[in-house]
Coordinates of C-alpha atoms in Angstrom, one line a residue:
M24 CA 114.4 102.1 69.0
I25 CA 116.2 101.0 72.0
H26 CA 116.3 103.3 75.0
F27 CA 118.1 103.0 78.4
D28 CA 116.0 104.4 81.3
W29 CA 118.9 104.4 83.7
P30 CA 121.9 105.3 81.6
W31 CA 123.8 106.3 84.7
A32 CA 124.5 102.6 85.4
F33 CA 127.1 102.5 82.6
I34 CA 129.4 104.4 85.0
L35 CA 129.8 101.2 86.9
L36 CA 131.5 99.5 84.0
P37 CA 135.3 100.1 84.9
L38 CA 134.6 98.9 88.6
P39 CA 136.4 95.5 88.0
L40 CA 139.5 97.2 86.7
I41 CA 139.5 99.6 89.5
L42 CA 139.2 97.0 92.1
W43 CA 142.1 95.0 90.4
K44 CA 144.2 98.0 90.5
L45 CA 143.6 99.1 94.0
L46 CA 143.2 95.7 96.0
P47 CA 146.0 93.4 96.8
P48 CA 146.0 89.8 95.2
A49 CA 143.5 87.6 97.0
L50 CA 146.2 84.6 97.5
A51 CA 149.2 86.6 98.4
G52 CA 148.8 86.0 102.1
E53 CA 148.0 82.4 101.6
E54 CA 151.0 81.6 99.7
A55 CA 153.5 83.3 101.9
A56 CA 152.4 80.9 104.8
L57 CA 152.1 77.8 102.7
W58 CA 154.7 75.0 103.7
V59 CA 155.5 72.6 100.9
P60 CA 158.2 69.7 100.9
Q61 CA 159.3 70.2 97.3
L62 CA 159.2 73.7 95.6
S63 CA 159.7 72.7 92.1
R64 CA 156.6 70.5 91.8
F65 CA 154.4 73.0 93.7
D66 CA 155.6 76.0 91.4
L67 CA 154.7 73.7 88.3
A68 CA 151.3 72.8 89.8
R69 CA 150.4 76.4 90.8
H70 CA 151.4 77.5 87.5
Q71 CA 149.3 75.1 85.5
Q72 CA 146.2 75.6 88.0
S73 CA 146.5 79.3 87.4
S74 CA 146.9 79.3 83.6
A75 CA 143.8 76.6 83.4
G76 CA 141.6 78.6 85.8
R77 CA 142.2 82.0 84.6
S78 CA 142.8 81.6 81.1
K79 CA 142.1 84.2 78.4
L80 CA 138.7 82.8 77.6
F81 CA 137.6 82.7 81.3
K82 CA 138.4 86.5 81.5
I83 CA 136.6 87.4 78.3
L84 CA 133.5 85.5 79.5
A85 CA 133.7 87.1 82.9
L86 CA 133.9 90.8 81.5
L87 CA 131.1 89.7 79.2
C88 CA 129.0 88.6 82.1
W89 CA 129.8 92.0 84.1
L90 CA 128.7 93.9 80.7
L91 CA 125.5 92.1 80.5
L92 CA 124.6 92.8 84.3
I93 CA 125.3 96.5 83.8
V94 CA 123.3 96.6 80.4
A95 CA 120.4 94.9 82.6
C96 CA 120.8 97.6 85.4
A97 CA 120.5 100.3 82.8
R98 CA 117.0 99.1 82.1
P99 CA 117.0 98.8 78.4
Q100 CA 113.4 99.5 76.7
W101 CA 112.2 99.1 73.3
L102 CA 110.3 102.1 72.4
G103 CA 107.5 101.4 69.7
D104 CA 106.2 103.8 66.9
P105 CA 104.5 106.9 68.1
L106 CA 100.8 106.6 68.7
E107 CA 98.3 109.2 68.6
F108 CA 95.0 109.7 70.3
P109 CA 92.3 112.6 70.3
V110 CA 91.7 114.2 73.7
S111 CA 89.1 116.8 74.1
G112 CA 89.8 118.1 77.5
R113 CA 86.3 117.4 78.5
D114 CA 84.7 115.4 81.5
L115 CA 81.5 114.0 80.6
L116 CA 79.2 112.5 83.4
L117 CA 75.9 110.5 82.6
A118 CA 73.6 110.5 85.6
V119 CA 70.9 107.8 85.2
D120 CA 67.7 107.6 87.4
L121 CA 67.1 104.0 88.7
S122 CA 63.8 104.8 90.5
G123 CA 61.0 102.5 90.3
S124 CA 59.2 104.4 87.8
M125 CA 62.0 103.5 85.1
E126 CA 60.5 100.2 84.8
T127 CA 57.5 101.6 83.0
P128 CA 57.3 99.8 79.6
D129 CA 56.4 102.6 77.5
F130 CA 59.3 102.8 75.0
E131 CA 59.6 100.6 71.8
I132 CA 62.9 99.4 70.4
S133 CA 62.9 97.0 67.2
G134 CA 59.3 96.7 67.4
K135 CA 59.4 95.2 71.0
Q136 CA 57.9 97.2 74.0
V137 CA 60.6 97.9 76.5
D138 CA 60.8 99.7 79.9
R139 CA 62.4 103.2 80.2
L140 CA 65.8 102.0 81.5
T141 CA 66.4 99.4 78.9
A142 CA 65.6 101.9 76.0
L143 CA 67.9 104.5 77.8
K144 CA 70.9 101.9 77.9
Q145 CA 70.4 100.5 74.2
L146 CA 70.6 104.0 72.8
A147 CA 73.4 105.4 75.2
Y148 CA 75.8 102.7 74.0
P149 CA 76.4 104.4 70.5
F150 CA 76.5 107.7 72.1
I151 CA 79.3 106.5 74.5
E152 CA 81.1 104.9 71.8
R153 CA 81.1 108.1 69.7
R154 CA 82.7 110.1 72.7
T155 CA 86.2 109.4 71.7
G156 CA 88.6 111.8 73.4
D157 CA 86.3 112.6 76.4
R158 CA 86.6 111.3 79.8
I159 CA 83.4 109.7 80.8
G160 CA 81.9 108.8 84.2
L161 CA 78.6 107.2 85.4
I162 CA 76.4 108.2 88.3
L163 CA 73.4 106.2 89.3
F164 CA 70.8 107.9 91.5
G165 CA 67.7 106.7 93.3
D166 CA 67.3 107.4 97.1
Q167 CA 70.8 108.5 97.0
A168 CA 73.4 109.0 94.3
Y169 CA 76.3 106.7 93.7
V170 CA 79.3 106.8 91.3
Q171 CA 79.3 103.7 89.1
T172 CA 82.1 104.5 86.9
P173 CA 84.8 107.3 87.8
L174 CA 85.9 109.5 85.0
T175 CA 87.8 107.3 82.4
F176 CA 88.8 107.2 78.8
D177 CA 88.0 103.5 79.0
L178 CA 84.7 103.9 77.2
G179 CA 84.2 100.0 77.2
S180 CA 84.1 99.9 81.0
V181 CA 81.5 102.7 81.0
K182 CA 79.3 100.6 78.8
T183 CA 79.6 97.4 80.6
L184 CA 78.8 99.0 84.0
L185 CA 75.8 100.8 82.6
S186 CA 74.5 97.5 81.3
E187 CA 74.8 96.1 84.8
A188 CA 72.7 98.7 86.3
M189 CA 69.3 97.7 87.6
I190 CA 65.9 99.3 88.6
G191 CA 66.0 99.9 92.4
L192 CA 69.5 99.5 92.9
A193 CA 69.9 102.8 94.4
G194 CA 66.4 102.9 95.7
K195 CA 62.9 103.5 94.7
Q196 CA 62.8 107.4 95.0
T197 CA 64.6 110.1 92.9
A198 CA 67.5 112.2 94.3
I199 CA 68.2 114.8 91.6
G200 CA 69.9 117.3 93.7
D201 CA 72.3 114.7 95.2
A202 CA 73.2 113.4 91.7
I203 CA 74.3 116.9 90.6
G204 CA 76.1 117.5 94.0
L205 CA 77.9 114.3 93.4
A206 CA 78.8 115.2 89.9
L207 CA 80.4 118.4 91.2
K208 CA 82.5 116.5 93.7
R209 CA 83.7 114.1 90.8
T210 CA 84.9 116.8 88.4
D211 CA 87.7 119.4 88.8
K212 CA 87.7 122.6 86.9
D213 CA 91.7 122.6 87.0
E214 CA 91.9 119.2 85.3
A215 CA 89.2 119.6 82.7
P216 CA 87.8 123.2 81.9
K217 CA 84.8 121.7 80.0
R218 CA 82.6 119.9 82.2
V219 CA 79.2 118.5 81.3
L220 CA 76.7 116.4 83.1
I221 CA 73.8 114.8 81.2
L222 CA 70.8 114.0 83.6
M223 CA 68.2 111.5 82.6
T224 CA 65.1 111.1 84.8
D225 CA 61.3 110.4 84.6
G226 CA 60.3 111.9 87.7
A227 CA 60.6 114.7 90.4
N228 CA 63.0 115.2 93.3
T229 CA 61.6 113.1 96.1
A230 CA 64.5 112.2 98.1
G231 CA 68.1 113.3 98.9
E232 CA 69.7 116.1 101.2
L233 CA 70.4 118.7 98.4
A234 CA 67.6 120.6 96.8
P235 CA 67.7 120.7 92.8
A236 CA 67.7 124.5 92.9
K237 CA 70.7 124.8 95.3
A238 CA 72.5 122.1 93.2
A239 CA 71.9 124.1 90.0
E240 CA 73.2 127.2 91.6
L241 CA 76.4 125.3 92.9
A242 CA 76.9 124.0 89.3
A243 CA 76.6 127.3 87.7
Q244 CA 79.1 128.9 90.1
Q245 CA 81.6 126.1 89.4
G246 CA 81.1 125.9 85.7
L247 CA 79.4 122.6 85.3
K248 CA 76.9 122.6 82.2
I249 CA 73.9 120.4 82.8
Y250 CA 71.9 118.9 80.0
T251 CA 68.5 117.4 81.6
I252 CA 66.5 114.8 79.7
G253 CA 62.8 114.1 80.8
I254 CA 61.9 110.5 79.8
G255 CA 58.4 109.0 79.3
A256 CA 55.5 108.8 77.0
D257 CA 52.6 111.2 77.4
S258 CA 49.9 108.6 77.1
M259 CA 49.9 104.6 77.4
E260 CA 47.3 102.0 77.0
V261 CA 46.8 100.0 80.1
R262 CA 44.6 96.8 79.6
G263 CA 42.3 96.1 82.5
F264 CA 40.1 93.0 83.2
L265 CA 37.1 94.2 81.0
F266 CA 38.6 97.2 79.0
S267 CA 41.7 99.3 78.3
Q268 CA 42.2 102.8 79.5
T269 CA 44.7 105.5 78.5
I270 CA 46.8 107.1 81.1
N271 CA 49.7 109.4 81.3
P272 CA 52.6 107.6 82.6
S273 CA 54.7 110.8 82.9
Q274 CA 52.5 112.8 85.2
D275 CA 55.1 112.8 88.0
L276 CA 57.9 114.0 85.6
D277 CA 58.8 117.8 86.9
E278 CA 59.8 119.4 83.8
T279 CA 59.7 122.8 85.4
T280 CA 62.6 121.7 87.6
L281 CA 64.5 120.1 84.9
K282 CA 64.2 123.3 82.8
M283 CA 65.5 125.5 85.7
I284 CA 68.4 123.3 86.2
A285 CA 69.5 123.4 82.6
D286 CA 68.8 127.2 82.2
K287 CA 70.9 128.0 85.2
T288 CA 74.0 126.2 84.1
G289 CA 74.0 127.0 80.3
G290 CA 72.6 123.8 79.1
R291 CA 69.4 122.7 77.6
Y292 CA 66.5 120.6 78.5
F293 CA 65.0 117.7 76.2
R294 CA 62.0 115.7 76.2
A295 CA 62.1 112.1 75.1
H296 CA 58.7 110.7 74.4
D297 CA 59.9 107.7 72.6
S298 CA 63.0 105.9 71.4
D299 CA 63.4 107.8 68.1
E300 CA 63.2 111.1 70.1
L301 CA 65.8 109.9 72.7
E302 CA 68.1 108.8 69.8
G303 CA 67.7 112.2 68.3
I304 CA 68.7 113.8 71.8
Y305 CA 71.9 111.8 71.8
R306 CA 72.8 112.9 68.3
L307 CA 72.0 116.5 69.0
L308 CA 74.3 116.4 72.1
D309 CA 77.0 115.1 69.9
Q310 CA 76.5 118.5 68.0
L311 CA 76.3 120.5 71.1
E312 CA 79.3 119.0 72.7
P313 CA 81.4 117.8 69.7
A314 CA 84.3 115.3 70.6
E315 CA 87.1 117.5 69.7
K316 CA 90.2 116.1 67.9
D317 CA 93.2 117.6 69.9
V318 CA 96.0 114.9 69.4
E319 CA 98.3 113.5 72.2
R320 CA 101.2 111.3 71.2
Y321 CA 102.7 108.5 73.2
R322 CA 105.2 105.9 72.5
P323 CA 104.6 102.1 73.9
V324 CA 107.4 100.9 76.0
S325 CA 108.6 97.2 76.5
D326 CA 111.2 96.3 79.1
L327 CA 114.1 94.2 77.7
F328 CA 116.2 94.0 80.9
F329 CA 115.6 90.4 81.5
W330 CA 117.3 89.4 78.4
P331 CA 120.8 90.7 79.4
L332 CA 120.1 89.6 82.9
G333 CA 119.4 86.0 81.8
L334 CA 122.3 85.7 79.6
A335 CA 124.4 87.1 82.4
L336 CA 123.0 84.3 84.8
V337 CA 123.8 81.6 82.3
L338 CA 127.4 82.8 82.0
A339 CA 128.0 82.9 85.5
A340 CA 126.7 79.4 85.9
L341 CA 129.0 78.2 83.1
L342 CA 131.9 80.2 84.8
T343 CA 131.2 78.6 88.1
I344 CA 130.9 75.0 86.7
G345 CA 134.1 75.7 84.7
D346 CA 136.2 76.9 87.6
N347 CA 135.2 74.0 89.9
L348 CA 135.2 71.2 87.4
P349 CA 139.0 70.2 88.0
R350 CA 138.2 70.0 91.7
L351 CA 135.2 67.8 91.1
R352 CA 137.3 65.5 88.9
R353 CA 140.0 65.0 91.4
N354 CA 137.3 64.2 94.0

């Protein structure tokens, strides 16, 4: 349907009639001061010029031009069919560790050995796609924490910017407390009563200004629920020059701190030893924090003012040419 955004513009429609009634004729003064040698011929010429220049068709076109200008000023818009989209009222932040240890190749995807960050990305993409209705943001942390993607409904942008994250981009150490503090700054309880942070790391807090315990306390006070995920295998074969040895690549993982953060904020701690476990954690998070289906409606709007405005300009050009054509012919 067509809708006028500024309908008050239609009060200007009778303006030409009002001016015609109130203002004196434009040529009255000039006619009184005009000297001619022969009145009869002049009267005939004036009558012919007036009838030709202000013909009925000319007036109709002028009024139509004015009408089109008023319609354009009223900003006509086409309202499309109502569309529905789900909204959960939840802000969900992903905090991803980019410290140097995330390049440890102890995960496997499709039969190929990959590092922890690559596995995290590949398994996070479907999880992000399923979060329809949530506003999702992305925090990257190493020596410091950075907002890579502010909270948005544009899930495609979140996936794209996550795919561009690289190990060492935020430094080689791990600032877990700063990542939680930044999440608190980027979420507002008044805008989204449900706020969730999913923090994924493979180490311990070794950098930053805010201690994890203090950050967890602040998060609990402000109603930010934190799910923590410890990433990394318990054992890994490392080939040496003569023989292989088994090591624990997750010896630096501070599970005690991660459990404390989750317990204080009402969340849960998860341990992902391999890709299957990490994928299962993502699906479990879908159950713990389901994407609700509250529906909001909106109607797409397309502006149409340029159509009447363009026609008005064409008519104005034609009227100008028609009014000046006799003069051009005489010249």
